[in-house]
mmCIF file with all atom_site columns, C-alpha atoms and ligand atoms in Angstrom:
data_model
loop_
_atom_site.group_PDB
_atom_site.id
_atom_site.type_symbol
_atom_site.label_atom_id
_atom_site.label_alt_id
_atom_site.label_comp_id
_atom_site.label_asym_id
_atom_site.label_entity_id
_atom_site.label_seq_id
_atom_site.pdbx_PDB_ins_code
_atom_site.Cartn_x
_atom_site.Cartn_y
_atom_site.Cartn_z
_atom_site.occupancy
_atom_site.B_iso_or_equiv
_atom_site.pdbx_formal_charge
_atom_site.auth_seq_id
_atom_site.auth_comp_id
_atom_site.auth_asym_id
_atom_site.auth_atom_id
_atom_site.pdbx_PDB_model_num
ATOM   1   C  CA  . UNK W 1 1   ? 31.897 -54.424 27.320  1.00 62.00 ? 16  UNK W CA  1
ATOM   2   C  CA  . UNK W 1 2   ? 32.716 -57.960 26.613  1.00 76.00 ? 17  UNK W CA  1
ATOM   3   C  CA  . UNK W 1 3   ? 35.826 -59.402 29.241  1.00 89.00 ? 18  UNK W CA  1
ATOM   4   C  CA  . UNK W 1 4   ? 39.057 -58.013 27.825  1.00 90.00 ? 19  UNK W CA  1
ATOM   5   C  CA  . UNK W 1 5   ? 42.215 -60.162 26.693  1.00 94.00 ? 20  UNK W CA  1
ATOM   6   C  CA  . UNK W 1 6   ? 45.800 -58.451 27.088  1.00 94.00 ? 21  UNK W CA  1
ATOM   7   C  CA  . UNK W 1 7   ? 48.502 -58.919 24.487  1.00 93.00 ? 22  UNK W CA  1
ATOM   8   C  CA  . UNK W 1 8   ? 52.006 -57.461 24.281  1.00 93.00 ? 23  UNK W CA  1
ATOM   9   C  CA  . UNK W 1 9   ? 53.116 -55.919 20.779  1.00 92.00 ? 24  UNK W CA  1
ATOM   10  C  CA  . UNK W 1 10  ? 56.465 -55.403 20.203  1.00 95.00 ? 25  UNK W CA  1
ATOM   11  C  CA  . UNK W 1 11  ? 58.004 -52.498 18.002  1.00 95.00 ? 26  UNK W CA  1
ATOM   12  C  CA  . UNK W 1 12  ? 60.537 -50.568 17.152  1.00 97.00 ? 27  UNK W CA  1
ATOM   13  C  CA  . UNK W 1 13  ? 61.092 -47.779 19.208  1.00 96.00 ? 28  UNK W CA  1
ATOM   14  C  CA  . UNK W 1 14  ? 60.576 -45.228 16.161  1.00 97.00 ? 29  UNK W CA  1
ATOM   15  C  CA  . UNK W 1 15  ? 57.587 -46.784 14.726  1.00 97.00 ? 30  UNK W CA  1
ATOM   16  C  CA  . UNK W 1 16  ? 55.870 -46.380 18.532  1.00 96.00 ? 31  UNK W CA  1
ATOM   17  C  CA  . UNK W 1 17  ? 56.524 -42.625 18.511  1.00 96.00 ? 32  UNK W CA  1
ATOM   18  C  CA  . UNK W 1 18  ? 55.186 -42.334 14.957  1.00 97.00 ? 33  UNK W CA  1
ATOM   19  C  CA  . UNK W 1 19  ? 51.947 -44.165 16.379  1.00 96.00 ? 34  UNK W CA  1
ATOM   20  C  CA  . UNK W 1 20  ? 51.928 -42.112 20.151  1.00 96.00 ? 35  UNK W CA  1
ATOM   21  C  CA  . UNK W 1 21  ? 52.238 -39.180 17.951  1.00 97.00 ? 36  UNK W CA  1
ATOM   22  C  CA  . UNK W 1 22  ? 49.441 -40.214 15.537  1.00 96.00 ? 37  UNK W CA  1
ATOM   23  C  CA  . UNK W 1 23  ? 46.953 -41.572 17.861  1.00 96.00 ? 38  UNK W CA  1
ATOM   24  C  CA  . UNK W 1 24  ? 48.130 -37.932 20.128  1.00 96.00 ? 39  UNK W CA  1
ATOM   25  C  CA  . UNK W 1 25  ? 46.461 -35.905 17.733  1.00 97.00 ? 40  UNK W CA  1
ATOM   26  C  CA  . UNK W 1 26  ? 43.591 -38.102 16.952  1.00 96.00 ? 41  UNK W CA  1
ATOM   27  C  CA  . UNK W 1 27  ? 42.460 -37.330 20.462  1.00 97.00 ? 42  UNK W CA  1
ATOM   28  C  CA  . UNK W 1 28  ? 42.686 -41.224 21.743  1.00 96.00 ? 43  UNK W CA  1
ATOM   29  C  CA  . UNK W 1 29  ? 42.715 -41.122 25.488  1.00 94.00 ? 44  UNK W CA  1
ATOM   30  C  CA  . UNK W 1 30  ? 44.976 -44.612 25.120  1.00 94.00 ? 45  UNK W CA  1
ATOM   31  C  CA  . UNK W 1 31  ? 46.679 -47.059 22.603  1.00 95.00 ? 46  UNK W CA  1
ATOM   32  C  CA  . UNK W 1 32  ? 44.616 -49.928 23.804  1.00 95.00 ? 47  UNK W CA  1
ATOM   33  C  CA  . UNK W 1 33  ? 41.423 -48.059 22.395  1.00 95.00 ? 48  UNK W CA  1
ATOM   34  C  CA  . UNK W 1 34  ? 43.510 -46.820 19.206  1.00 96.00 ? 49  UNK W CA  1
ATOM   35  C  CA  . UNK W 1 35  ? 44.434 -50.456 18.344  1.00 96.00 ? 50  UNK W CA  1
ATOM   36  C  CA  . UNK W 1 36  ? 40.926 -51.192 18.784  1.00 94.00 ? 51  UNK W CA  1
ATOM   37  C  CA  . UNK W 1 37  ? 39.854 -48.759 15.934  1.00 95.00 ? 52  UNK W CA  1
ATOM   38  C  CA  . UNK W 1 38  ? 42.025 -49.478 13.758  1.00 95.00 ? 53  UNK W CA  1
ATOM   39  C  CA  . UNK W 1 39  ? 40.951 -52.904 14.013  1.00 95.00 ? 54  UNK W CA  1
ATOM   40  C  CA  . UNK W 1 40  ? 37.814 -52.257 13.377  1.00 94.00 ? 55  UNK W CA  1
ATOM   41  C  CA  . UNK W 1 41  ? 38.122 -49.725 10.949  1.00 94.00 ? 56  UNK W CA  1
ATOM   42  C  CA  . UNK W 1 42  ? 40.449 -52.997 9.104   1.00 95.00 ? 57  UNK W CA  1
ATOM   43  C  CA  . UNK W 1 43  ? 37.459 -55.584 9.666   1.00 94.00 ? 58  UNK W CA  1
ATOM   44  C  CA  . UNK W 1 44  ? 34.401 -53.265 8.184   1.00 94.00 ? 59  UNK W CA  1
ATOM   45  C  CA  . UNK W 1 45  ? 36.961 -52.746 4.783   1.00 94.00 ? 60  UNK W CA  1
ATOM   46  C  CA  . UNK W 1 46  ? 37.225 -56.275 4.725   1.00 94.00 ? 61  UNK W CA  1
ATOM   47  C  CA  . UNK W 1 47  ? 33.334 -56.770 5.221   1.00 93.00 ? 62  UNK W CA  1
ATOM   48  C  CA  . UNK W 1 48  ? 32.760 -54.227 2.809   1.00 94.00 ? 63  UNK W CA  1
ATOM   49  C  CA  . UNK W 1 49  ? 34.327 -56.500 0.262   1.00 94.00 ? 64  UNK W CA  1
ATOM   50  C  CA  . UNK W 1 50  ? 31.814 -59.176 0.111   1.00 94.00 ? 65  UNK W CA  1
ATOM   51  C  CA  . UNK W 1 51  ? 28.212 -57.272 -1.559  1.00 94.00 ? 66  UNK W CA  1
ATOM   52  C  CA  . UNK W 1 52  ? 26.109 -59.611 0.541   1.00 95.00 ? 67  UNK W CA  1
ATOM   53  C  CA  . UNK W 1 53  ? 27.318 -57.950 3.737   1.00 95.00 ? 68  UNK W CA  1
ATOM   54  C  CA  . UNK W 1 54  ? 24.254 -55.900 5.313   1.00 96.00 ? 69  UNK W CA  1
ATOM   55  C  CA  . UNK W 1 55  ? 25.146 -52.702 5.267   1.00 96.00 ? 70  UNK W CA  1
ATOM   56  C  CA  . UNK W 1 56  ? 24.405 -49.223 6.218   1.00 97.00 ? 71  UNK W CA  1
ATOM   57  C  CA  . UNK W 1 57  ? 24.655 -46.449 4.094   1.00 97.00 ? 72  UNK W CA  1
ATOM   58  C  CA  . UNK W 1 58  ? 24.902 -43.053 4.165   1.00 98.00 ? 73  UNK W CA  1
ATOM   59  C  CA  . UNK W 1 59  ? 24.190 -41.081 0.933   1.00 98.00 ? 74  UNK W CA  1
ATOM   60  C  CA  . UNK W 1 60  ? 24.684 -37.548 1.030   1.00 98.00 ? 75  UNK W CA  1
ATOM   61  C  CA  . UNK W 1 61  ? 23.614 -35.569 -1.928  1.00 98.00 ? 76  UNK W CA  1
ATOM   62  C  CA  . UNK W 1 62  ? 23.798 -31.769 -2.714  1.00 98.00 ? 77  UNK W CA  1
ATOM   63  C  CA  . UNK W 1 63  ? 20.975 -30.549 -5.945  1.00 97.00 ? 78  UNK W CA  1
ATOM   64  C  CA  . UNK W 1 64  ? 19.280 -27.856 -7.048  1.00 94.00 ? 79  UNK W CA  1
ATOM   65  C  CA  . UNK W 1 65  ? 15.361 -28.108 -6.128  1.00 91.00 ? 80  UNK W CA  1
ATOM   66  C  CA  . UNK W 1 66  ? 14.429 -25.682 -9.291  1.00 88.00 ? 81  UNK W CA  1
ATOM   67  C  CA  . UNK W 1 67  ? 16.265 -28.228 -11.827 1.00 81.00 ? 82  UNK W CA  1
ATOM   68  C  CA  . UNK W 1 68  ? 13.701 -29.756 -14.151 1.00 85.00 ? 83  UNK W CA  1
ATOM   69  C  CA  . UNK W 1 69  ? 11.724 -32.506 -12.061 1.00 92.00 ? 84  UNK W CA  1
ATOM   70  C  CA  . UNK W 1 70  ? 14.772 -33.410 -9.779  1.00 95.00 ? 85  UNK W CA  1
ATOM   71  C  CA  . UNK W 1 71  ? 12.914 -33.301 -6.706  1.00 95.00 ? 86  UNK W CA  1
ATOM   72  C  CA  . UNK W 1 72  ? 9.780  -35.445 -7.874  1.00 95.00 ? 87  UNK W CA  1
ATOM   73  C  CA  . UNK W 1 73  ? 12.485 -37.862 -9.393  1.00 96.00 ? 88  UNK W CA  1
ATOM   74  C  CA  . UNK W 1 74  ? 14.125 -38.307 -6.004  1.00 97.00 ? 89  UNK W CA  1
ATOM   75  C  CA  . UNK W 1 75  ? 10.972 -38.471 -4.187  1.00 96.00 ? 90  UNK W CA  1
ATOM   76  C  CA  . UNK W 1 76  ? 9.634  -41.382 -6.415  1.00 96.00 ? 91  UNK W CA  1
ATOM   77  C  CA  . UNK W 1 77  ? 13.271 -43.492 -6.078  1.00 97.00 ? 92  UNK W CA  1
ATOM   78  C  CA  . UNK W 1 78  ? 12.978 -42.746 -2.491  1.00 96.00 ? 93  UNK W CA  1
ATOM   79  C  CA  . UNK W 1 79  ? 9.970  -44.502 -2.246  1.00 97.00 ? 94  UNK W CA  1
ATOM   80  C  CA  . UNK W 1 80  ? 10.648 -47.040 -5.185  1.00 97.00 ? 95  UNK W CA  1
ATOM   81  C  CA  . UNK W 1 81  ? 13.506 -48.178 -2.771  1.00 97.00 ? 96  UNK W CA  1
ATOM   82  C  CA  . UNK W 1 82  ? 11.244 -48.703 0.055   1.00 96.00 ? 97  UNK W CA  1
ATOM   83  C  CA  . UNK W 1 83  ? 12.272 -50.257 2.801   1.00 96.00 ? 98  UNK W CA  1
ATOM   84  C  CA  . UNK W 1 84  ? 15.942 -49.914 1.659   1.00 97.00 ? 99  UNK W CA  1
ATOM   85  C  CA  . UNK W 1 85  ? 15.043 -45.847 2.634   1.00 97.00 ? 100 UNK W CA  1
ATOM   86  C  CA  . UNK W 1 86  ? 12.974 -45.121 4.931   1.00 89.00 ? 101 UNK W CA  1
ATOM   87  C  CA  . UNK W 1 87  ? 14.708 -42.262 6.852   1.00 95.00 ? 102 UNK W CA  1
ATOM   88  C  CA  . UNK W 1 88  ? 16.017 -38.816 5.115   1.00 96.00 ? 103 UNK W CA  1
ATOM   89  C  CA  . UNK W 1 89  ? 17.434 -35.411 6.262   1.00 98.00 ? 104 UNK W CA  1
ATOM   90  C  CA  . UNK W 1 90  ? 16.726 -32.104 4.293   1.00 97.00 ? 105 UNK W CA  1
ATOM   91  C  CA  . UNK W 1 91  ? 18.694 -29.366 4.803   1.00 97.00 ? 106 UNK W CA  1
ATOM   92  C  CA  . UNK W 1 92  ? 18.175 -25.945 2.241   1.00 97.00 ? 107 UNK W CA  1
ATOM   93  C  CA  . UNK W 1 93  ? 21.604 -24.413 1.655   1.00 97.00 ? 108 UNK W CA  1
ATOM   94  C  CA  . UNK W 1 94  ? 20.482 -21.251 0.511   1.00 97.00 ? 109 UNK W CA  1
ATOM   95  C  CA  . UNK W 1 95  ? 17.468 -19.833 -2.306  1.00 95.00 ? 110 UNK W CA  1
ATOM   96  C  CA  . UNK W 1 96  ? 18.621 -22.732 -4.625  1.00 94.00 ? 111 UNK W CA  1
ATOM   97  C  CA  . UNK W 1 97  ? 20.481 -25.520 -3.544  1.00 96.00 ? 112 UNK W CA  1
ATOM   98  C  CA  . UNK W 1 98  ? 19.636 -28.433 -1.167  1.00 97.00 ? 113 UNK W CA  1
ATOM   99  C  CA  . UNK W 1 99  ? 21.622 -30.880 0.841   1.00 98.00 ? 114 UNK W CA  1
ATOM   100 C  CA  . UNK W 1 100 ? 19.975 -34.373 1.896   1.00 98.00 ? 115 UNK W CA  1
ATOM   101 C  CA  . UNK W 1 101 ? 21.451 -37.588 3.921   1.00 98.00 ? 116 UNK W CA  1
ATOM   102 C  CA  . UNK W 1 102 ? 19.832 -40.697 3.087   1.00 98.00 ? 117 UNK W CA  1
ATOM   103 C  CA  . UNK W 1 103 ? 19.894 -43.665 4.954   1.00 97.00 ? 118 UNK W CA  1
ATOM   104 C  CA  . UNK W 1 104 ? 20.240 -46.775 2.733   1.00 97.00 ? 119 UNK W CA  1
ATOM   105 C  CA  . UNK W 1 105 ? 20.121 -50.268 4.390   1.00 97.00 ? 120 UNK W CA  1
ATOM   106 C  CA  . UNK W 1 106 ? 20.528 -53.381 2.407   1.00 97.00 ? 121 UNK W CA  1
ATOM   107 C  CA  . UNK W 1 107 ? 23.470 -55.801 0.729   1.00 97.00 ? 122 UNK W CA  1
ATOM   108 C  CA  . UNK W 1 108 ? 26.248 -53.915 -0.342  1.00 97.00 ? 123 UNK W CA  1
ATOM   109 C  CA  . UNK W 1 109 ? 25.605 -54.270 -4.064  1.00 97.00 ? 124 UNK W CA  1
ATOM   110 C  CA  . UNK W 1 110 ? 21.931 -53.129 -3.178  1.00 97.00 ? 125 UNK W CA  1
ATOM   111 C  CA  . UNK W 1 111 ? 22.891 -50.208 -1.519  1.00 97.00 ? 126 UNK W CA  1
ATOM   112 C  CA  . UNK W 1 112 ? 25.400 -49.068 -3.687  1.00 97.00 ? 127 UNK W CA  1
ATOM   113 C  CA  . UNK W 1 113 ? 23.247 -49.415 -6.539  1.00 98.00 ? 128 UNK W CA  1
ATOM   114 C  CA  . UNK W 1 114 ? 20.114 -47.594 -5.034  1.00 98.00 ? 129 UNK W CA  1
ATOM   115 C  CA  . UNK W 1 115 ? 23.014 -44.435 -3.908  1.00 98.00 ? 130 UNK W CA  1
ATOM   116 C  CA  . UNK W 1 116 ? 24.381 -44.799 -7.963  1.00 98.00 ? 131 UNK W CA  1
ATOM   117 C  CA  . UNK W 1 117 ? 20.520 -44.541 -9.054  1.00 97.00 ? 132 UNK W CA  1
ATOM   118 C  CA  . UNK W 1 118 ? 20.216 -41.195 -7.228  1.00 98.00 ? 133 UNK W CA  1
ATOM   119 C  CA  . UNK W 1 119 ? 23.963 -39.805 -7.364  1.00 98.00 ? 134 UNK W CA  1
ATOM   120 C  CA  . UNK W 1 120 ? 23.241 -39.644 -11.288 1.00 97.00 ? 135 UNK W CA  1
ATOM   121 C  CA  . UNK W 1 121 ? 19.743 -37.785 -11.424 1.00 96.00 ? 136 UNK W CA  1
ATOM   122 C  CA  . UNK W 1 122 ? 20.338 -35.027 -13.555 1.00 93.00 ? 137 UNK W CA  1
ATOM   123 C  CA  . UNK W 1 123 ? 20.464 -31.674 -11.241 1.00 94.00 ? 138 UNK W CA  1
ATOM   124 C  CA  . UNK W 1 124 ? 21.930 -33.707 -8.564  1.00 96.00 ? 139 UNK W CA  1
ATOM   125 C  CA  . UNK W 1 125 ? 25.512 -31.805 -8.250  1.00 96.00 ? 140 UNK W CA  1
ATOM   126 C  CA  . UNK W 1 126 ? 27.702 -33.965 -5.785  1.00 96.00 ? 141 UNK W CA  1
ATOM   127 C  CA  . UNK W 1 127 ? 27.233 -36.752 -4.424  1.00 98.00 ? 142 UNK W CA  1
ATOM   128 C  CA  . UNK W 1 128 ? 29.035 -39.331 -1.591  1.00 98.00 ? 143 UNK W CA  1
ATOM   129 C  CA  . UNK W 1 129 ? 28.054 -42.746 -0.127  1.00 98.00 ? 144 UNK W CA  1
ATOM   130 C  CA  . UNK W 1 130 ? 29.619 -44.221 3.206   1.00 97.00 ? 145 UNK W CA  1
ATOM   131 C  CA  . UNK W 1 131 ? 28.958 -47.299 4.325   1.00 97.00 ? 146 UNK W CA  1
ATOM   132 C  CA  . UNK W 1 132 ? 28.708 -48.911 7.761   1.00 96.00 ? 147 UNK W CA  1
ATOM   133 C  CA  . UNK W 1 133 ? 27.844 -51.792 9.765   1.00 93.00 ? 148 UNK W CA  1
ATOM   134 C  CA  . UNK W 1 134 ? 27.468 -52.936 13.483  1.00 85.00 ? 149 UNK W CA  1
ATOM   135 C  CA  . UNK W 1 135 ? 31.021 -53.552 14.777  1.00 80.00 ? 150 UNK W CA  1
ATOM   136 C  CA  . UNK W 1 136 ? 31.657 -55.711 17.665  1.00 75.00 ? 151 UNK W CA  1
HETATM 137 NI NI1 . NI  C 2 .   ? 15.723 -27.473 0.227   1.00 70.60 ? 205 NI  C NI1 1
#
């Protein structure tokens, strides 16, 4: 870790049990790393804004493999969208249904695009993107 710089915050006295109380069931070990999170977790929304950040994302998607052609279509956008995806996890939920997590990397717009281009194959049920990035 980088050399640390100490502040003092001042609050009101009910607003610091509401966040002692918070950041006690979150499972934080101190405020200092709490206020560190959240300030993170404030500059990646903000980065997350601009679609030429470089991004991470991770797409997961839950289909049917027997649906007409779905897995063949997936396949071929997988590897249409190479090197955005290079990287996937297959999980089978049961007879029927699968579950995969795809890692997208790219721009924003690219990777939210690629993870729109897949969430709306037909037999693809449900689908959710998260994106990330390297925080300091
Ligand atoms: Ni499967």
């Amino acid at each position: 870790m980088e050399k640390v710089v100490r502040f003092g915050v001042s609050l009101e006295p009910e607003l610091l049990k509401k966040f002692d109380k918070l950041i006690k069931r979150r499972g934080y070990a101190s405020r200092s790393e709490a206020i560190r999170d959240m300030i993170r977790s404030e500059a990646l929304k903000q980065a997350l804004e601009n679609e030429l950040e470089e991004v991470i994302g991770t797409l997961t998607i839950v289909y049917e493999h027997d649906a007409t052609g779905v897995t063949n279509k997936l396949l071929r956008l997988q590897h249409l969208h190479y090197p955005n995806i290079s990287s996937t996890t297959h999980v089978h939920l049961d007879k029927y249904n699968c579950l995969e997590v795809l890692l997208i990397e790219g721009k924003v717009k690219e990777v939210q695009s690629i993870a729109d281009s897949i969430i709306s194959v037909k037999g693809v049920k449900h689908g959710k993107l998260t994106l990330t990035k390297k925080l300091l």
